[in-house]
Amino acid sequence: MTFTLTSDDFSDNDTLPDAQVQAKGNTSPHLRWSGAPEGTKSFAITCYDPDAPTGSGFWHWTVANIPADVTEIPAGGPVPAGAVEGRTDYGEPGFGGAAPPPGHGPHRYIFTVFAVDAEQLEVTPEDSGAKYGFNLHFHTLAKATITAIYENKG
């Protein structure tokens, strides 16, 4: 079976809806996944913009320790009990919507769900996307992505 990620809010490579833009809605999107591999003990989600003019991209959302029986997150959340949302590059935990600099061109917002081989990763709401990524590097069984595009034409 193939591990897949879909959303009721957008399809792969579609324009990111206004609801997921920081100045227009700042709401996390609906996400649904299926086909997790055997041995999955939890899930994690990230949203990353590799096109941000920072030299290291921009973390918009990190979530870990989603129970293995959960396969969907509604738009706007909340994340399931037991899950932990990390600090975005905005400085706070939770979802932070798209906000590319005006005129910088299109940015990709890559939403990824990870099938994880551990029930709990050692992460907190204060931890950065880099720390979530480091932990996921060593515990990922499979991952699935969906990408949305947004451009602030100013």
PDB file of C-alpha atoms in Angstrom:
ATOM      1  CA  MET A   1       0.000   0.000   0.000  1.00  0.00           C
ATOM      2  CA  THR A   2       1.233   3.516  -0.756  1.00  0.00           C
ATOM      3  CA  PHE A   3       1.405   6.143   1.990  1.00  0.00           C
ATOM      4  CA  THR A   4      -0.533   9.206   0.767  1.00  0.00           C
ATOM      5  CA  LEU A   5      -1.510  12.650   2.032  1.00  0.00           C
ATOM      6  CA  THR A   6      -4.506  14.650   0.785  1.00  0.00           C
ATOM      7  CA  SER A   7      -6.424  17.751   1.834  1.00  0.00           C
ATOM      8  CA  ASP A   8     -10.000  18.907   1.388  1.00  0.00           C
ATOM      9  CA  ASP A   9      -8.614  22.462   1.175  1.00  0.00           C
ATOM     10  CA  PHE A  10      -6.250  22.100  -1.812  1.00  0.00           C
ATOM     11  CA  SER A  11      -4.742  19.559  -4.189  1.00  0.00           C
ATOM     12  CA  ASP A  12      -1.050  18.977  -4.798  1.00  0.00           C
ATOM     13  CA  ASN A  13       0.569  22.010  -6.492  1.00  0.00           C
ATOM     14  CA  ASP A  14      -2.596  24.131  -6.166  1.00  0.00           C
ATOM     15  CA  THR A  15      -2.603  27.696  -4.868  1.00  0.00           C
ATOM     16  CA  LEU A  16      -2.684  27.826  -1.077  1.00  0.00           C
ATOM     17  CA  PRO A  17      -6.152  29.035   0.024  1.00  0.00           C
ATOM     18  CA  ASP A  18      -6.506  32.381   1.802  1.00  0.00           C
ATOM     19  CA  ALA A  19      -7.473  30.516   4.988  1.00  0.00           C
ATOM     20  CA  GLN A  20      -3.856  29.303   5.258  1.00  0.00           C
ATOM     21  CA  VAL A  21      -2.335  32.756   4.621  1.00  0.00           C
ATOM     22  CA  GLN A  22      -1.217  34.511   7.797  1.00  0.00           C
ATOM     23  CA  ALA A  23      -2.864  37.882   7.074  1.00  0.00           C
ATOM     24  CA  LYS A  24      -6.078  36.382   5.717  1.00  0.00           C
ATOM     25  CA  GLY A  25      -7.016  33.418   7.906  1.00  0.00           C
ATOM     26  CA  ASN A  26      -3.965  31.830   9.547  1.00  0.00           C
ATOM     27  CA  THR A  27      -5.763  28.492   9.870  1.00  0.00           C
ATOM     28  CA  SER A  28      -4.106  25.118   9.538  1.00  0.00           C
ATOM     29  CA  PRO A  29      -5.491  23.098   6.608  1.00  0.00           C
ATOM     30  CA  HIS A  30      -7.442  19.877   6.668  1.00  0.00           C
ATOM     31  CA  LEU A  31      -5.091  16.915   6.193  1.00  0.00           C
ATOM     32  CA  ARG A  32      -5.897  13.209   5.706  1.00  0.00           C
ATOM     33  CA  TRP A  33      -3.462  10.330   5.242  1.00  0.00           C
ATOM     34  CA  SER A  34      -3.691   6.638   4.489  1.00  0.00           C
ATOM     35  CA  GLY A  35      -1.490   3.640   3.803  1.00  0.00           C
ATOM     36  CA  ALA A  36       0.895   3.968   6.752  1.00  0.00           C
ATOM     37  CA  PRO A  37       3.427   1.135   6.889  1.00  0.00           C
ATOM     38  CA  GLU A  38       3.371  -1.663   9.404  1.00  0.00           C
ATOM     39  CA  GLY A  39       5.136  -0.689  12.615  1.00  0.00           C
ATOM     40  CA  THR A  40       3.805   2.880  12.659  1.00  0.00           C
ATOM     41  CA  LYS A  41       3.421   3.933  16.297  1.00  0.00           C
ATOM     42  CA  SER A  42       2.634   7.631  15.787  1.00  0.00           C
ATOM     43  CA  PHE A  43       2.541  10.359  13.163  1.00  0.00           C
ATOM     44  CA  ALA A  44       4.113  13.798  12.782  1.00  0.00           C
ATOM     45  CA  ILE A  45       3.293  16.722  10.499  1.00  0.00           C
ATOM     46  CA  THR A  46       5.447  19.546   9.206  1.00  0.00           C
ATOM     47  CA  CYS A  47       4.859  22.521   6.940  1.00  0.00           C
ATOM     48  CA  TYR A  48       8.020  23.999   5.488  1.00  0.00           C
ATOM     49  CA  ASP A  49       8.700  26.814   2.999  1.00  0.00           C
ATOM     50  CA  PRO A  50      12.046  26.126   1.292  1.00  0.00           C
ATOM     51  CA  ASP A  51      11.769  29.365  -0.703  1.00  0.00           C
ATOM     52  CA  ALA A  52      11.854  31.792   2.239  1.00  0.00           C
ATOM     53  CA  PRO A  53      14.751  34.266   1.911  1.00  0.00           C
ATOM     54  CA  THR A  54      16.468  33.090   5.097  1.00  0.00           C
ATOM     55  CA  GLY A  55      19.193  30.768   3.849  1.00  0.00           C
ATOM     56  CA  SER A  56      17.473  27.933   5.708  1.00  0.00           C
ATOM     57  CA  GLY A  57      13.808  28.085   4.700  1.00  0.00           C
ATOM     58  CA  PHE A  58      10.946  28.684   7.145  1.00  0.00           C
ATOM     59  CA  TRP A  59       9.068  26.278   9.444  1.00  0.00           C
ATOM     60  CA  HIS A  60       5.339  27.045   9.486  1.00  0.00           C
ATOM     61  CA  TRP A  61       4.141  24.040  11.496  1.00  0.00           C
ATOM     62  CA  THR A  62       5.552  21.087  13.392  1.00  0.00           C
ATOM     63  CA  VAL A  63       3.418  18.493  15.155  1.00  0.00           C
ATOM     64  CA  ALA A  64       4.622  15.236  16.720  1.00  0.00           C
ATOM     65  CA  ASN A  65       3.250  12.384  18.799  1.00  0.00           C
ATOM     66  CA  ILE A  66      -0.049  12.111  16.922  1.00  0.00           C
ATOM     67  CA  PRO A  67      -1.538   8.755  17.990  1.00  0.00           C
ATOM     68  CA  ALA A  68      -1.269   5.956  15.410  1.00  0.00           C
ATOM     69  CA  ASP A  69      -5.061   5.566  15.175  1.00  0.00           C
ATOM     70  CA  VAL A  70      -5.486   9.180  13.954  1.00  0.00           C
ATOM     71  CA  THR A  71      -5.486   9.628  10.171  1.00  0.00           C
ATOM     72  CA  GLU A  72      -6.991  13.092   9.776  1.00  0.00           C
ATOM     73  CA  ILE A  73      -6.654  16.590  11.213  1.00  0.00           C
ATOM     74  CA  PRO A  74      -9.542  19.015  10.621  1.00  0.00           C
ATOM     75  CA  ALA A  75      -8.956  22.501   9.246  1.00  0.00           C
ATOM     76  CA  GLY A  76      -8.116  24.778  12.146  1.00  0.00           C
ATOM     77  CA  GLY A  77      -7.371  21.802  14.423  1.00  0.00           C
ATOM     78  CA  PRO A  78      -7.203  21.088  17.181  1.00  0.00           C
ATOM     79  CA  VAL A  79      -4.424  18.544  17.062  1.00  0.00           C
ATOM     80  CA  PRO A  80      -5.319  15.290  18.864  1.00  0.00           C
ATOM     81  CA  ALA A  81      -4.811  14.833  22.586  1.00  0.00           C
ATOM     82  CA  GLY A  82      -1.228  13.815  23.303  1.00  0.00           C
ATOM     83  CA  ALA A  83       0.192  15.529  20.218  1.00  0.00           C
ATOM     84  CA  VAL A  84       2.645  18.384  20.643  1.00  0.00           C
ATOM     85  CA  GLU A  85       3.015  21.399  18.350  1.00  0.00           C
ATOM     86  CA  GLY A  86       6.484  22.910  18.111  1.00  0.00           C
ATOM     87  CA  ARG A  87       7.697  26.473  17.779  1.00  0.00           C
ATOM     88  CA  THR A  88       7.426  27.830  14.261  1.00  0.00           C
ATOM     89  CA  ASP A  89       9.909  30.303  12.834  1.00  0.00           C
ATOM     90  CA  TYR A  90       7.405  32.982  13.886  1.00  0.00           C
ATOM     91  CA  GLY A  91       8.493  32.139  17.450  1.00  0.00           C
ATOM     92  CA  GLU A  92       5.339  30.480  18.787  1.00  0.00           C
ATOM     93  CA  PRO A  93       3.985  26.912  18.756  1.00  0.00           C
ATOM     94  CA  GLY A  94       1.072  26.078  16.458  1.00  0.00           C
ATOM     95  CA  PHE A  95       0.354  26.783  12.814  1.00  0.00           C
ATOM     96  CA  GLY A  96       1.723  29.957  11.235  1.00  0.00           C
ATOM     97  CA  GLY A  97       0.291  30.794   7.835  1.00  0.00           C
ATOM     98  CA  ALA A  98       2.038  31.817   4.631  1.00  0.00           C
ATOM     99  CA  ALA A  99       3.528  35.314   4.554  1.00  0.00           C
ATOM    100  CA  PRO A 100       6.188  35.584   1.856  1.00  0.00           C
ATOM    101  CA  PRO A 101       7.705  39.023   1.261  1.00  0.00           C
ATOM    102  CA  PRO A 102       5.789  41.058  -1.337  1.00  0.00           C
ATOM    103  CA  GLY A 103       7.212  40.597  -4.811  1.00  0.00           C
ATOM    104  CA  HIS A 104       9.505  37.715  -3.784  1.00  0.00           C
ATOM    105  CA  GLY A 105       7.805  35.312  -6.194  1.00  0.00           C
ATOM    106  CA  PRO A 106       5.960  32.050  -5.585  1.00  0.00           C
ATOM    107  CA  HIS A 107       6.748  30.055  -2.464  1.00  0.00           C
ATOM    108  CA  ARG A 108       6.148  26.343  -1.932  1.00  0.00           C
ATOM    109  CA  TYR A 109       4.456  25.213   1.268  1.00  0.00           C
ATOM    110  CA  ILE A 110       5.330  21.551   1.698  1.00  0.00           C
ATOM    111  CA  PHE A 111       3.032  19.698   4.086  1.00  0.00           C
ATOM    112  CA  THR A 112       4.491  16.348   5.107  1.00  0.00           C
ATOM    113  CA  VAL A 113       3.069  13.596   7.282  1.00  0.00           C
ATOM    114  CA  PHE A 114       5.577  11.158   8.750  1.00  0.00           C
ATOM    115  CA  ALA A 115       4.871   7.592   9.858  1.00  0.00           C
ATOM    116  CA  VAL A 116       6.998   7.274  13.002  1.00  0.00           C
ATOM    117  CA  ASP A 117       8.411   4.140  14.639  1.00  0.00           C
ATOM    118  CA  ALA A 118       8.016   5.547  18.194  1.00  0.00           C
ATOM    119  CA  GLU A 119       4.928   6.551  20.166  1.00  0.00           C
ATOM    120  CA  GLN A 120       6.663   9.649  21.536  1.00  0.00           C
ATOM    121  CA  LEU A 121       9.463  11.772  20.161  1.00  0.00           C
ATOM    122  CA  GLU A 122      11.439  13.812  22.689  1.00  0.00           C
ATOM    123  CA  VAL A 123      10.204  17.236  21.550  1.00  0.00           C
ATOM    124  CA  THR A 124       8.425  20.129  23.267  1.00  0.00           C
ATOM    125  CA  PRO A 125       6.396  23.196  22.234  1.00  0.00           C
ATOM    126  CA  GLU A 126       9.569  25.269  22.659  1.00  0.00           C
ATOM    127  CA  ASP A 127      11.596  23.190  20.195  1.00  0.00           C
ATOM    128  CA  SER A 128      12.415  24.430  16.699  1.00  0.00           C
ATOM    129  CA  GLY A 129      11.574  22.840  13.361  1.00  0.00           C
ATOM    130  CA  ALA A 130      15.219  21.775  13.132  1.00  0.00           C
ATOM    131  CA  LYS A 131      14.926  19.746  16.347  1.00  0.00           C
ATOM    132  CA  TYR A 132      11.688  18.128  15.140  1.00  0.00           C
ATOM    133  CA  GLY A 133      13.408  17.354  11.840  1.00  0.00           C
ATOM    134  CA  PHE A 134      16.427  15.869  13.606  1.00  0.00           C
ATOM    135  CA  ASN A 135      14.216  13.528  15.647  1.00  0.00           C
ATOM    136  CA  LEU A 136      12.151  12.593  12.602  1.00  0.00           C
ATOM    137  CA  HIS A 137      15.295  11.763  10.642  1.00  0.00           C
ATOM    138  CA  PHE A 138      15.993   8.837  12.978  1.00  0.00           C
ATOM    139  CA  HIS A 139      12.401   7.608  13.424  1.00  0.00           C
ATOM    140  CA  THR A 140      10.649   7.934  10.037  1.00  0.00           C
ATOM    141  CA  LEU A 141       9.282   4.761   8.454  1.00  0.00           C
ATOM    142  CA  ALA A 142       7.633   6.591   5.540  1.00  0.00           C
ATOM    143  CA  LYS A 143       6.474  10.057   4.586  1.00  0.00           C
ATOM    144  CA  ALA A 144       3.904  11.578   2.272  1.00  0.00           C
ATOM    145  CA  THR A 145       3.719  15.162   1.034  1.00  0.00           C
ATOM    146  CA  ILE A 146       1.360  17.633  -0.542  1.00  0.00           C
ATOM    147  CA  THR A 147       2.564  21.032  -1.737  1.00  0.00           C
ATOM    148  CA  ALA A 148       0.688  24.296  -2.139  1.00  0.00           C
ATOM    149  CA  ILE A 149       1.955  27.471  -3.814  1.00  0.00           C
ATOM    150  CA  TYR A 150       1.440  31.041  -2.644  1.00  0.00           C
ATOM    151  CA  GLU A 151       2.768  34.349  -3.895  1.00  0.00           C
ATOM    152  CA  ASN A 152       2.346  37.738  -2.238  1.00  0.00           C
ATOM    153  CA  LYS A 153       2.164  40.054  -5.237  1.00  0.00           C
ATOM    154  CA  GLY A 154       2.007  43.015  -2.863  1.00  0.00           C
TER     155      GLY A 154
END
